[in-house]
Amino acid sequence: ISASTASVMLAIGPFIALVLSHFITKDENFTVFKFIGVIFGFIGVFILFGEDFFAGSQNSLYGKIALLFAVCGYILSGFLIRSISSVPTLVTSSGMFITATIFLIPFIFILPNNSNGEILSLSFLSIVYLAIIPTATASLLRIKLVQKIGVQFMSQVAYLIPIFAIFWSWIIFNQTPEYILIVALLFIFSGLFIRNIK
């Protein structure tokens, strides 16, 4: 799936957080407007899924399903972080990455490796940057914010992701947004607007 489509899928995060927080925590309670907003948000996601379902594009459909599970996992991790707010941020972040590393090690031996063992300097620098800035540093900030202000408020960062992702995908990868993507995004943004009505 394209970066633009993935970014729109990520925008469903606040809706999932709203539904789960209603049942798991006391941070948010459902109102009529929030319920209508959630409906609009999920309609937007179903539009994206429907495109692949009717076109018979299984690879793209499976990719979107996997991404939806990833978004759910991201939101659930926020609730777990919120429930252990007394644990220091660095300890929580370290434990998260150590657990993820242990879980991923078997895949090194299972998945095929097409590389010749050489790592280009540019690739190595890219890996270092991705590990330090958008992963480790961002994780510390996210955990600290979730502990302080809650999952629901923190999940609203997903509002900005599609806007920047679609723009940069268009500039860097020359990926022109498809009309179905724009329609889905309009439904999701409409849902975000409605759910914030007091």
mmCIF file of C-alpha atoms in Angstrom:
data_model
loop_
_atom_site.group_PDB
_atom_site.id
_atom_site.type_symbol
_atom_site.label_atom_id
_atom_site.label_comp_id
_atom_site.label_asym_id
_atom_site.label_seq_id
_atom_site.Cartn_x
_atom_site.Cartn_y
_atom_site.Cartn_z
ATOM 1 C CA ILE A 1 0.000 0.000 0.000
ATOM 2 C CA SER A 2 1.115 3.556 -0.645
ATOM 3 C CA ALA A 3 2.385 5.903 2.043
ATOM 4 C CA SER A 4 -0.687 8.107 1.521
ATOM 5 C CA THR A 5 -3.092 5.215 2.086
ATOM 6 C CA ALA A 6 -1.156 4.093 5.168
ATOM 7 C CA SER A 7 -1.331 7.596 6.637
ATOM 8 C CA VAL A 8 -5.107 7.720 6.203
ATOM 9 C CA MET A 9 -5.377 4.329 7.916
ATOM 10 C CA LEU A 10 -3.369 5.710 10.851
ATOM 11 C CA ALA A 11 -5.927 8.500 11.245
ATOM 12 C CA ILE A 12 -8.435 5.933 12.552
ATOM 13 C CA GLY A 13 -6.371 5.740 15.761
ATOM 14 C CA PRO A 14 -8.298 8.440 17.672
ATOM 15 C CA PHE A 15 -11.586 6.653 16.990
ATOM 16 C CA ILE A 16 -10.243 3.339 18.275
ATOM 17 C CA ALA A 17 -8.814 5.140 21.311
ATOM 18 C CA LEU A 18 -12.182 6.786 21.982
ATOM 19 C CA VAL A 19 -14.075 3.486 21.845
ATOM 20 C CA LEU A 20 -11.566 1.662 24.045
ATOM 21 C CA SER A 21 -11.164 4.502 26.544
ATOM 22 C CA HIS A 22 -14.924 4.526 27.106
ATOM 23 C CA PHE A 23 -14.762 0.917 28.313
ATOM 24 C CA ILE A 24 -11.237 0.701 29.768
ATOM 25 C CA THR A 25 -10.580 4.049 31.456
ATOM 26 C CA LYS A 26 -12.457 7.041 32.827
ATOM 27 C CA ASP A 27 -10.661 9.504 30.537
ATOM 28 C CA GLU A 28 -13.492 9.687 27.982
ATOM 29 C CA ASN A 29 -17.219 8.978 27.901
ATOM 30 C CA PHE A 30 -19.410 8.564 24.859
ATOM 31 C CA THR A 31 -21.709 11.368 23.741
ATOM 32 C CA VAL A 32 -24.033 11.504 20.741
ATOM 33 C CA PHE A 33 -21.546 13.572 18.742
ATOM 34 C CA LYS A 34 -18.656 11.281 19.621
ATOM 35 C CA PHE A 35 -20.686 8.257 18.536
ATOM 36 C CA ILE A 36 -21.583 9.891 15.207
ATOM 37 C CA GLY A 37 -17.944 10.888 14.739
ATOM 38 C CA VAL A 38 -16.798 7.300 15.273
ATOM 39 C CA ILE A 39 -19.323 6.095 12.680
ATOM 40 C CA PHE A 40 -17.997 8.596 10.129
ATOM 41 C CA GLY A 41 -14.422 7.570 10.878
ATOM 42 C CA PHE A 42 -15.057 3.880 10.355
ATOM 43 C CA ILE A 43 -17.000 4.589 7.152
ATOM 44 C CA GLY A 44 -13.837 6.238 5.850
ATOM 45 C CA VAL A 45 -11.803 3.122 6.637
ATOM 46 C CA PHE A 46 -14.422 0.824 5.094
ATOM 47 C CA ILE A 47 -14.223 2.900 1.904
ATOM 48 C CA LEU A 48 -10.500 2.119 1.715
ATOM 49 C CA PHE A 49 -11.127 -1.578 2.374
ATOM 50 C CA GLY A 50 -14.019 -1.698 -0.096
ATOM 51 C CA GLU A 51 -11.826 -0.463 -2.922
ATOM 52 C CA ASP A 52 -9.566 -3.528 -2.648
ATOM 53 C CA PHE A 53 -12.426 -5.925 -1.867
ATOM 54 C CA PHE A 54 -14.372 -5.119 -5.026
ATOM 55 C CA ALA A 55 -11.226 -4.868 -7.151
ATOM 56 C CA GLY A 56 -10.005 -8.265 -5.904
ATOM 57 C CA SER A 57 -6.624 -6.825 -4.867
ATOM 58 C CA GLN A 58 -5.734 -9.257 -2.089
ATOM 59 C CA ASN A 59 -2.176 -8.072 -1.445
ATOM 60 C CA SER A 60 -3.280 -4.502 -0.824
ATOM 61 C CA LEU A 61 -6.252 -5.695 1.243
ATOM 62 C CA TYR A 62 -4.027 -7.849 3.462
ATOM 63 C CA GLY A 63 -1.637 -4.932 3.870
ATOM 64 C CA LYS A 64 -4.454 -2.675 5.063
ATOM 65 C CA ILE A 65 -5.735 -5.338 7.467
ATOM 66 C CA ALA A 66 -2.219 -5.748 8.893
ATOM 67 C CA LEU A 67 -1.912 -1.980 9.279
ATOM 68 C CA LEU A 68 -5.289 -1.811 11.044
ATOM 69 C CA PHE A 69 -4.058 -4.420 13.543
ATOM 70 C CA ALA A 70 -0.874 -2.366 13.985
ATOM 71 C CA VAL A 71 -2.931 0.751 14.771
ATOM 72 C CA CYS A 72 -4.965 -1.216 17.322
ATOM 73 C CA GLY A 73 -1.743 -2.473 18.889
ATOM 74 C CA TYR A 74 -0.370 1.068 19.025
ATOM 75 C CA ILE A 75 -3.484 2.311 20.834
ATOM 76 C CA LEU A 76 -3.551 -0.673 23.217
ATOM 77 C CA SER A 77 0.084 -0.050 24.114
ATOM 78 C CA GLY A 78 -0.955 3.458 25.088
ATOM 79 C CA PHE A 79 -3.496 2.078 27.555
ATOM 80 C CA LEU A 80 -0.855 -0.248 29.007
ATOM 81 C CA ILE A 81 1.526 2.695 29.400
ATOM 82 C CA ARG A 82 -1.231 4.711 31.052
ATOM 83 C CA SER A 83 -1.902 1.894 33.526
ATOM 84 C CA ILE A 84 1.748 1.859 34.670
ATOM 85 C CA SER A 85 2.233 5.625 34.900
ATOM 86 C CA SER A 86 4.191 5.186 38.122
ATOM 87 C CA VAL A 87 6.997 3.376 36.270
ATOM 88 C CA PRO A 88 9.801 5.726 35.079
ATOM 89 C CA THR A 89 9.623 6.689 31.401
ATOM 90 C CA LEU A 90 13.087 5.342 30.558
ATOM 91 C CA VAL A 91 12.313 1.967 32.177
ATOM 92 C CA THR A 92 9.035 1.660 30.259
ATOM 93 C CA SER A 93 10.651 2.587 26.945
ATOM 94 C CA SER A 94 13.608 0.237 27.478
ATOM 95 C CA GLY A 95 11.324 -2.638 28.423
ATOM 96 C CA MET A 96 9.220 -2.050 25.327
ATOM 97 C CA PHE A 97 12.186 -2.148 22.946
ATOM 98 C CA ILE A 98 13.836 -5.130 24.648
ATOM 99 C CA THR A 99 10.587 -7.093 24.399
ATOM 100 C CA ALA A 100 10.164 -6.130 20.732
ATOM 101 C CA THR A 101 13.754 -7.156 19.976
ATOM 102 C CA ILE A 102 13.322 -10.572 21.604
ATOM 103 C CA PHE A 103 10.084 -11.094 19.677
ATOM 104 C CA LEU A 104 11.676 -10.164 16.319
ATOM 105 C CA ILE A 105 14.927 -12.160 16.640
ATOM 106 C CA PRO A 106 13.392 -15.454 15.348
ATOM 107 C CA PHE A 107 12.298 -13.700 12.138
ATOM 108 C CA ILE A 108 15.958 -13.065 11.287
ATOM 109 C CA PHE A 109 16.342 -16.809 10.748
ATOM 110 C CA ILE A 110 12.867 -17.454 9.318
ATOM 111 C CA LEU A 111 12.571 -14.748 6.657
ATOM 112 C CA PRO A 112 14.735 -14.924 3.503
ATOM 113 C CA ASN A 113 17.763 -12.635 3.421
ATOM 114 C CA ASN A 114 18.656 -11.359 -0.045
ATOM 115 C CA SER A 115 21.493 -9.083 1.047
ATOM 116 C CA ASN A 116 25.140 -9.963 0.455
ATOM 117 C CA GLY A 117 26.114 -8.958 3.985
ATOM 118 C CA GLU A 118 27.318 -5.504 2.991
ATOM 119 C CA ILE A 119 25.761 -2.383 4.490
ATOM 120 C CA LEU A 120 26.121 0.854 2.556
ATOM 121 C CA SER A 121 27.240 3.853 4.591
ATOM 122 C CA LEU A 122 24.092 5.777 3.617
ATOM 123 C CA SER A 123 21.912 2.856 4.675
ATOM 124 C CA PHE A 124 23.754 2.567 7.979
ATOM 125 C CA LEU A 125 23.321 6.280 8.689
ATOM 126 C CA SER A 126 19.635 5.986 7.841
ATOM 127 C CA ILE A 127 19.266 3.105 10.300
ATOM 128 C CA VAL A 128 21.057 5.065 13.029
ATOM 129 C CA TYR A 129 18.853 8.103 12.425
ATOM 130 C CA LEU A 130 15.644 6.031 12.443
ATOM 131 C CA ALA A 131 16.715 4.286 15.645
ATOM 132 C CA ILE A 132 17.604 7.433 17.590
ATOM 133 C CA ILE A 133 15.252 10.210 16.456
ATOM 134 C CA PRO A 134 11.842 8.870 15.313
ATOM 135 C CA THR A 135 12.048 5.683 17.385
ATOM 136 C CA ALA A 136 13.896 6.063 20.708
ATOM 137 C CA THR A 137 13.438 9.809 21.249
ATOM 138 C CA ALA A 138 9.852 9.819 19.984
ATOM 139 C CA SER A 139 9.077 6.818 22.195
ATOM 140 C CA LEU A 140 10.289 8.640 25.308
ATOM 141 C CA LEU A 141 8.186 11.686 24.437
ATOM 142 C CA ARG A 142 5.110 9.573 23.668
ATOM 143 C CA ILE A 143 5.336 7.583 26.898
ATOM 144 C CA LYS A 144 5.803 10.745 28.958
ATOM 145 C CA LEU A 145 2.808 12.418 27.311
ATOM 146 C CA VAL A 146 0.568 9.349 27.636
ATOM 147 C CA GLN A 147 1.430 9.130 31.335
ATOM 148 C CA LYS A 148 0.627 12.817 31.833
ATOM 149 C CA ILE A 149 -2.362 13.557 29.573
ATOM 150 C CA GLY A 150 -3.857 10.194 28.590
ATOM 151 C CA VAL A 151 -4.217 8.013 25.508
ATOM 152 C CA GLN A 152 -7.182 9.755 23.920
ATOM 153 C CA PHE A 153 -5.606 13.206 23.821
ATOM 154 C CA MET A 154 -2.253 11.828 22.681
ATOM 155 C CA SER A 155 -3.853 9.829 19.852
ATOM 156 C CA GLN A 156 -5.050 13.069 18.277
ATOM 157 C CA VAL A 157 -1.585 13.524 16.763
ATOM 158 C CA ALA A 158 -2.942 11.188 14.062
ATOM 159 C CA TYR A 159 -4.966 14.139 12.753
ATOM 160 C CA LEU A 160 -1.818 15.627 11.229
ATOM 161 C CA ILE A 161 -0.275 12.453 9.801
ATOM 162 C CA PRO A 162 -2.395 12.132 6.604
ATOM 163 C CA ILE A 163 -1.924 15.793 5.667
ATOM 164 C CA PHE A 164 1.870 15.670 5.824
ATOM 165 C CA ALA A 165 2.141 12.117 4.450
ATOM 166 C CA ILE A 166 -0.014 12.813 1.385
ATOM 167 C CA PHE A 167 1.880 16.037 0.699
ATOM 168 C CA TRP A 168 5.348 14.475 0.993
ATOM 169 C CA SER A 169 4.297 11.348 -0.936
ATOM 170 C CA TRP A 170 3.213 13.630 -3.741
ATOM 171 C CA ILE A 171 6.451 15.670 -3.612
ATOM 172 C CA ILE A 172 8.998 12.879 -3.043
ATOM 173 C CA PHE A 173 7.425 9.737 -4.545
ATOM 174 C CA ASN A 174 5.216 11.441 -7.138
ATOM 175 C CA GLN A 175 2.180 9.604 -5.717
ATOM 176 C CA THR A 176 -0.873 11.571 -6.822
ATOM 177 C CA PRO A 177 -3.713 11.058 -4.297
ATOM 178 C CA GLU A 178 -6.556 8.968 -5.720
ATOM 179 C CA TYR A 179 -10.134 10.218 -5.476
ATOM 180 C CA ILE A 180 -11.156 7.262 -3.262
ATOM 181 C CA LEU A 181 -8.394 8.242 -0.823
ATOM 182 C CA ILE A 182 -9.647 11.827 -0.691
ATOM 183 C CA VAL A 183 -13.231 10.650 -0.072
ATOM 184 C CA ALA A 184 -12.089 8.366 2.766
ATOM 185 C CA LEU A 185 -10.010 11.181 4.258
ATOM 186 C CA LEU A 186 -12.990 13.564 4.127
ATOM 187 C CA PHE A 187 -15.128 11.049 6.031
ATOM 188 C CA ILE A 188 -12.424 10.570 8.666
ATOM 189 C CA PHE A 189 -11.806 14.298 9.107
ATOM 190 C CA SER A 190 -15.567 14.918 9.256
ATOM 191 C CA GLY A 191 -15.745 12.311 11.999
ATOM 192 C CA LEU A 192 -12.906 13.990 13.878
ATOM 193 C CA PHE A 193 -14.694 17.336 13.640
ATOM 194 C CA ILE A 194 -18.061 15.929 14.762
ATOM 195 C CA ARG A 195 -16.634 14.001 17.711
ATOM 196 C CA ASN A 196 -15.075 17.197 19.095
ATOM 197 C CA ILE A 197 -18.393 19.078 19.135
ATOM 198 C CA LYS A 198 -19.318 19.836 22.734
#
